[in-house]
Coordinates of C-alpha atoms in Angstrom, one line a residue:
X1431 CA 124.6 143.6 127.2
X1432 CA 123.6 142.0 130.4
X1433 CA 124.8 143.1 133.8
X1434 CA 126.3 140.1 135.5
X1435 CA 123.7 139.4 138.2
X1436 CA 124.4 136.7 140.7
X1437 CA 121.7 135.6 143.1
X1438 CA 122.4 137.3 146.4
X1439 CA 121.1 137.1 149.9
X1440 CA 117.7 138.7 149.3
X1441 CA 116.1 140.7 152.1
X1442 CA 118.7 139.2 154.6
X1443 CA 117.9 135.6 153.8
X1444 CA 120.8 134.1 155.7
X1445 CA 120.1 130.5 154.7
X1446 CA 121.4 131.2 151.2
X1447 CA 124.9 131.5 152.6
X1448 CA 125.0 127.7 153.2
X1449 CA 123.8 126.8 149.7
X1450 CA 126.0 125.3 147.0
X1451 CA 126.6 127.4 143.8
X1452 CA 123.8 125.4 142.1
X1453 CA 121.4 125.1 145.1
X1454 CA 121.6 128.9 145.7
X1455 CA 120.0 130.1 142.5
X1456 CA 117.7 127.1 142.4
X1457 CA 116.2 128.2 145.7
X1458 CA 116.3 131.9 144.7
X1459 CA 114.1 131.4 141.7
X1460 CA 111.0 130.1 143.6
X1461 CA 111.7 132.6 146.4
X1462 CA 111.8 135.5 143.9
X1463 CA 108.6 134.1 142.2
X1464 CA 106.8 134.2 145.5
X1465 CA 107.8 137.8 146.0
X1466 CA 106.2 138.9 142.8
X1467 CA 107.0 142.4 141.5
X1468 CA 108.8 143.2 144.7
X1469 CA 111.7 141.0 143.7
X1470 CA 114.5 142.5 141.6
X1471 CA 114.5 139.3 139.6
X1472 CA 110.7 139.5 138.8
X1473 CA 111.1 140.4 135.1
X1474 CA 113.6 137.7 134.4
X1475 CA 111.7 135.0 136.4
X1476 CA 108.4 135.7 134.5
X1477 CA 110.2 135.6 131.2
X1478 CA 111.4 132.0 131.8
X1479 CA 109.5 129.1 130.3
X1480 CA 107.0 127.3 132.5
X1481 CA 108.6 123.9 132.0
X1482 CA 111.8 122.2 130.9
X1483 CA 112.9 118.8 129.6
X1484 CA 116.0 118.1 131.8
X1485 CA 115.8 114.3 132.4
X1486 CA 116.2 114.5 136.2
X1487 CA 112.5 115.7 136.3
X1488 CA 111.1 113.1 133.8
X1489 CA 108.7 110.6 135.0
X1490 CA 109.8 107.0 135.5
X1491 CA 108.1 105.9 132.3
X1492 CA 109.7 108.8 130.3
X1493 CA 113.1 108.1 131.7
X1494 CA 113.0 104.3 131.3
X1495 CA 114.3 104.2 127.6
X1496 CA 117.3 106.3 128.7
X1497 CA 118.4 103.4 130.8
X1498 CA 119.6 101.7 127.6
X1499 CA 121.9 104.7 126.9
X1500 CA 125.0 106.0 128.7
X1501 CA 123.1 108.7 130.6
X1502 CA 123.4 108.6 134.4
X1503 CA 120.7 106.1 135.6
X1504 CA 120.6 107.8 139.0
X1505 CA 119.6 111.3 137.7
X1506 CA 116.0 111.1 138.9
X1507 CA 116.9 109.8 142.3
X1508 CA 119.6 112.5 142.6
X1509 CA 117.0 115.2 142.0
X1510 CA 114.6 113.8 144.5
X1511 CA 117.4 113.3 147.0
X1512 CA 118.5 117.0 146.7
X1513 CA 114.9 118.1 147.2
X1514 CA 114.4 115.9 150.2
X1515 CA 117.7 116.4 152.0
X1516 CA 118.4 120.1 151.2
X1517 CA 115.7 122.1 149.5
X1518 CA 112.6 120.9 151.4
X1519 CA 114.4 121.0 154.8
X1520 CA 115.4 124.7 154.2
X1521 CA 111.9 125.6 152.9
X1522 CA 110.3 124.1 156.0
X1523 CA 112.5 126.2 158.3
X1524 CA 111.7 129.4 156.4
X1525 CA 108.0 129.0 155.2
X1526 CA 107.6 132.7 154.7
X1527 CA 110.3 132.7 152.0
X1528 CA 109.1 129.5 150.2
X1529 CA 105.3 129.2 150.7
X1530 CA 103.7 126.1 149.3
X1531 CA 107.1 124.7 148.3
X1532 CA 106.7 121.4 146.4
X1533 CA 109.0 119.2 144.4
X1534 CA 107.4 120.4 141.2
X1535 CA 108.4 124.0 142.1
X1536 CA 111.9 123.0 143.0
X1537 CA 112.3 120.8 139.9
X1538 CA 111.2 123.8 137.7
X1539 CA 113.7 126.1 139.4
X1540 CA 116.5 123.5 139.3
X1541 CA 115.8 122.9 135.6
X1542 CA 115.9 126.7 134.9
X1543 CA 119.3 126.9 136.7
X1544 CA 120.7 123.8 135.1
X1545 CA 119.7 124.7 131.5
X1546 CA 120.1 128.5 131.6
X1547 CA 123.0 129.5 133.8
X1548 CA 126.5 130.3 132.6
X1549 CA 129.5 129.0 134.4
X1550 CA 132.5 131.1 135.1
X1551 CA 135.7 130.9 137.2
X1552 CA 135.1 132.6 140.6
X1553 CA 137.3 135.6 141.0
X1554 CA 138.1 137.2 144.3
X1555 CA 138.0 140.9 143.5
X1556 CA 140.2 141.8 146.4
X1557 CA 143.0 139.2 146.0
X1558 CA 142.6 138.4 142.3
X1559 CA 142.6 134.7 143.0
X1560 CA 140.4 132.3 141.0
X1561 CA 138.7 129.0 141.5
X1562 CA 137.0 126.8 138.9
X1563 CA 133.3 126.3 138.7
X1564 CA 132.2 128.4 141.7
X1565 CA 130.1 131.1 140.0
X1566 CA 126.9 130.7 138.1
X1567 CA 125.2 133.5 136.3
X1568 CA 121.7 134.0 135.0
X1569 CA 121.8 136.4 132.1
X1570 CA 118.5 137.8 131.0
X1571 CA 118.1 137.8 127.2
X1572 CA 121.4 136.2 126.6
X1573 CA 120.0 132.9 128.0
X1574 CA 117.5 132.8 125.1
X1575 CA 120.3 132.2 122.4
X1576 CA 120.2 128.6 121.1
X1577 CA 123.1 126.2 120.7
X1578 CA 124.8 124.8 117.6
X1579 CA 127.6 122.3 117.6
X1580 CA 128.5 123.4 114.1
X1581 CA 131.1 126.2 114.2
X1582 CA 130.1 127.6 110.7
X1583 CA 126.5 128.1 111.9
X1584 CA 127.4 130.0 115.1
X1585 CA 127.2 133.7 114.9
X1586 CA 128.0 135.0 118.4
X1587 CA 130.5 135.0 121.2
X1588 CA 130.1 135.8 124.8
X1589 CA 132.5 138.2 126.5
X1590 CA 132.9 139.0 130.2
X1591 CA 134.2 142.2 131.7
X1592 CA 135.2 141.3 135.3
X1593 CA 134.5 143.2 138.4
X1594 CA 136.5 146.4 138.8
X1595 CA 136.8 149.3 141.2
X1596 CA 136.4 153.0 140.5
X1597 CA 136.6 155.7 143.1
X1598 CA 136.9 153.0 145.8
X1599 CA 133.7 151.4 144.8
X1600 CA 133.2 148.0 143.3
X1601 CA 131.6 147.9 139.8
X1602 CA 130.0 144.5 139.0
X1603 CA 131.1 142.7 135.9
X1604 CA 129.2 142.6 132.6
X1605 CA 128.5 140.0 130.0
X1606 CA 128.2 141.1 126.4
X1607 CA 126.9 138.9 123.5
X1608 CA 128.7 140.0 120.3
X1609 CA 128.2 139.1 116.7
X1610 CA 131.2 137.1 115.5
X1611 CA 130.3 137.5 111.9
X1612 CA 127.7 139.2 109.7
X1613 CA 124.2 137.9 110.5
X1614 CA 121.6 137.8 107.7
X1615 CA 118.0 139.2 108.3
X1616 CA 115.9 136.4 109.6
X1617 CA 118.8 134.2 110.5
X1618 CA 118.7 132.4 113.8
X1619 CA 121.3 133.7 116.3
X1620 CA 123.3 130.7 117.5
X1621 CA 125.9 130.2 120.2
X1622 CA 127.8 127.2 121.6
X1623 CA 127.1 125.7 125.0
X1624 CA 130.4 123.8 124.7
X1625 CA 131.8 120.8 123.0
X1626 CA 129.3 118.4 124.5
X1627 CA 128.2 114.9 123.5
X1628 CA 124.5 114.2 122.8
X1629 CA 124.1 112.6 126.2
X1630 CA 125.6 115.7 127.9
X1631 CA 123.3 118.0 126.0
X1632 CA 120.3 116.0 127.0
X1633 CA 121.5 115.6 130.6
X1634 CA 122.1 119.4 131.1
X1635 CA 119.9 121.2 128.7
X1636 CA 117.1 118.8 127.9
X1637 CA 117.5 118.4 124.1
X1638 CA 119.4 116.5 121.5
X1639 CA 120.5 118.0 118.1
X1640 CA 119.0 116.5 114.9
X1641 CA 120.0 113.2 113.6
X1642 CA 121.4 114.8 110.4
X1643 CA 123.8 117.1 112.3
X1644 CA 127.4 116.0 111.8
X1645 CA 129.1 114.9 115.0
X1646 CA 132.7 115.1 116.0
X1647 CA 132.1 112.6 118.8
X1648 CA 129.8 109.7 119.5
X1649 CA 129.6 107.4 122.4
X1650 CA 127.3 104.7 123.7
X1651 CA 126.9 102.3 126.6
X1652 CA 127.6 98.5 126.7
X1653 CA 126.3 97.0 129.9
X1654 CA 128.0 94.2 131.9
X1655 CA 125.0 92.0 131.1
X1656 CA 125.9 92.5 127.4
X1657 CA 129.5 91.4 128.1
X1658 CA 128.3 88.3 129.9
X1659 CA 126.0 87.5 127.0
X1660 CA 128.9 88.0 124.6
X1661 CA 131.1 85.7 126.5
X1662 CA 128.5 83.0 127.0
X1663 CA 129.0 81.4 123.6
X1664 CA 132.8 81.1 124.0
X1665 CA 132.5 79.7 127.5
X1666 CA 129.9 77.1 126.4
X1667 CA 132.0 76.1 123.4
X1668 CA 135.0 75.5 125.6
X1669 CA 132.8 73.6 128.1
X1670 CA 133.6 76.2 130.8
X1671 CA 131.6 76.1 133.9
X1672 CA 131.5 77.6 137.4
X1673 CA 130.6 81.1 138.6
X1674 CA 131.7 84.3 137.0
X1675 CA 131.3 86.0 140.4
X1676 CA 135.0 86.7 141.0
X1677 CA 135.5 88.0 137.5
X1678 CA 132.5 90.3 137.8
X1679 CA 133.6 91.6 141.1
X1680 CA 137.0 92.5 139.6
X1681 CA 135.3 94.1 136.6
X1682 CA 133.2 96.3 138.9
X1683 CA 136.2 97.1 141.0
X1684 CA 138.6 98.2 138.2
X1685 CA 136.5 98.9 135.1
X1686 CA 132.8 99.3 135.5
X1687 CA 131.5 100.2 139.0
X1688 CA 128.1 101.1 137.5
X1689 CA 128.0 97.8 135.4
X1690 CA 128.5 99.8 132.2
X1691 CA 131.2 100.5 129.7
X1692 CA 131.4 103.5 127.4
X1693 CA 132.4 102.9 123.8
X1694 CA 133.2 105.6 121.2
X1695 CA 133.7 105.7 117.5
X1696 CA 136.9 107.6 118.1
X1697 CA 138.1 105.2 120.8
X1698 CA 140.5 102.2 120.5
X1699 CA 139.4 99.0 118.7
X1700 CA 138.6 96.8 120.3
X1701 CA 137.4 99.1 123.2
X1702 CA 139.9 98.7 126.0
X1703 CA 137.4 98.3 128.8
X1704 CA 135.4 95.6 126.9
X1705 CA 138.6 93.8 126.0
X1706 CA 139.7 93.7 129.7
X1707 CA 136.3 92.4 130.7
X1708 CA 136.2 89.5 128.3
X1709 CA 139.7 88.6 129.1
X1710 CA 138.7 88.5 132.8
X1711 CA 135.7 86.3 132.0
X1712 CA 137.2 84.0 129.4
X1713 CA 140.6 83.6 131.0
X1714 CA 141.4 81.3 133.9
X1715 CA 142.3 82.3 137.4
X1716 CA 145.9 83.0 136.4
X1717 CA 144.8 85.5 133.7
X1718 CA 142.3 87.2 136.1
X1719 CA 145.0 87.6 138.7
X1720 CA 147.5 89.0 136.2
X1721 CA 145.0 91.7 135.1
X1722 CA 144.1 92.5 138.7
X1723 CA 147.8 92.8 139.6
X1724 CA 148.3 95.3 136.8
X1725 CA 145.4 97.5 138.0
X1726 CA 146.6 97.2 141.6
X1727 CA 150.1 98.4 140.6
X1728 CA 148.7 101.4 138.7
X1729 CA 148.2 104.8 140.4
X1730 CA 145.5 106.7 138.5
X1731 CA 146.4 109.9 140.3
X1732 CA 149.9 109.8 138.8
X1733 CA 149.6 111.5 135.4
X1734 CA 153.0 109.9 134.3
X1735 CA 152.0 106.4 135.3
X1736 CA 151.4 104.0 132.3
X1737 CA 147.9 102.7 132.2
X1738 CA 147.4 98.9 132.6
X1739 CA 147.5 97.0 129.3
X1740 CA 145.3 94.1 128.3
X1741 CA 146.7 90.6 127.7
X1742 CA 147.6 89.5 124.2
X1743 CA 144.5 89.7 122.1
X1744 CA 143.0 86.4 120.8
X1745 CA 140.4 85.7 118.2
X1746 CA 138.0 84.5 120.9
X1747 CA 138.4 87.9 122.7
X1748 CA 137.4 89.8 119.6
X1749 CA 134.5 87.5 119.0
X1750 CA 133.2 88.0 122.5
X1751 CA 133.6 91.8 122.3
X1752 CA 131.7 91.7 119.0
X1753 CA 128.9 89.6 120.5
X1754 CA 128.7 92.0 123.5
X1755 CA 128.3 94.9 121.1
X1756 CA 125.6 92.9 119.2
X1757 CA 123.8 92.3 122.5
X1758 CA 123.9 96.1 123.2
X1759 CA 122.6 96.9 119.7
X1760 CA 119.6 94.5 120.2
X1761 CA 118.9 96.1 123.6
X1762 CA 118.9 99.6 122.3
X1763 CA 116.8 98.5 119.2
X1764 CA 114.2 97.2 121.5
X1765 CA 114.0 100.6 123.3
X1766 CA 113.7 102.4 119.9
X1767 CA 110.7 100.2 118.9
X1768 CA 108.8 101.4 121.9
X1769 CA 109.3 105.1 121.1
X1770 CA 107.9 107.4 118.4
X1771 CA 110.0 110.0 116.6
X1772 CA 107.0 112.4 116.3
X1773 CA 105.9 112.1 119.9
X1774 CA 106.1 114.6 122.7
X1775 CA 109.5 116.4 123.2
X1776 CA 110.8 114.1 125.9
X1777 CA 109.9 110.9 124.1
X1778 CA 111.4 112.3 120.9
X1779 CA 114.6 113.2 122.7
X1780 CA 114.8 109.7 124.1
X1781 CA 114.2 108.2 120.7
X1782 CA 116.9 110.4 119.1
X1783 CA 119.5 109.6 121.8
X1784 CA 118.8 105.8 121.4
X1785 CA 119.0 106.2 117.6
X1786 CA 122.3 108.0 117.9
X1787 CA 123.8 105.5 120.3
X1788 CA 122.6 102.6 118.2
X1789 CA 124.6 104.1 115.3
X1790 CA 127.7 104.2 117.5
X1791 CA 127.3 100.6 118.6
X1792 CA 126.9 99.5 115.1
X1793 CA 130.0 101.4 113.9
X1794 CA 132.1 100.1 116.7
X1795 CA 130.9 96.5 116.2
X1796 CA 131.7 96.7 112.5
X1797 CA 135.2 97.9 113.3
X1798 CA 135.7 95.0 115.8
X1799 CA 134.5 92.6 113.1
X1800 CA 137.0 94.0 110.6
X1801 CA 139.8 93.7 113.2
X1802 CA 138.8 90.0 113.8
X1803 CA 139.1 89.3 110.1
X1804 CA 142.5 90.9 109.6

């Protein structure tokens, strides 16, 4: 059992009150570390690992292979920006609280918070009202339990007893990790961090499950450059010429603001985003305008509104989608060749994610090829 301890304003540290739910504990960890045994969090802080593998803290060389996957390419920049614009500024105003505060110290603390906190609805113990995602908890001991995506392997469940009052006093809530089934001697105790994709696991926790683990979901990234490559053959065969600038601008506006499309083994075949993109690139101005009009008329905030539908599917569309997927496969294969499966943890995680996403791309490409033949 673990008492639900939230990071609180310690020793009257008023700047904590302006921190976000994630920044608050990320700043508390190095503060508590600098206080040594005087901090109520000392035992927990010293039990944490000295490093983590969350990708936001990877070097540019370590992160580079991940650019071929669907992970957020701006992760490293976001971490540095948070340090520069929030953490370092606060530490400079209160040097007595954060002596010798560096990005390395901040990155360590942010990684501990990102990979070890538990999220819960925030409950106002006076009004009983709740709000999503506003409370983060660091749970000593409980945060050492590992994840499994396989329900039959998991053996625990986490329960929360909310705050309550007794004799007019507030009693903080408690978390309890309970066995959900009989656990054999020597068996690893496993929990679930949620129904997360491989990319989400690496992004948040810094690891990827083994290649042999069955997966209920699989997704990968096809870049706009892959789509342009895929459409090149069809355009050349038709003698098409001119700039794709207008089509690319429309694709970025309606489909892929980050120049990337996500495809999934459980998604539609052909993938809807890719189909729209090739129709915008291969069609004339009339087709492009028709598709843009459909998106303009659609209100994504209206849950009852019907999503835009692609134009009638032609053989050349399927061929271009397949060629785009082939280009993506080649791109990820090149990244895999530059990695070693038995290398350091970060390189191995990058290799595994690339391998898994290559599998997804191959499966989706095969399904598109089968659709083209039917």
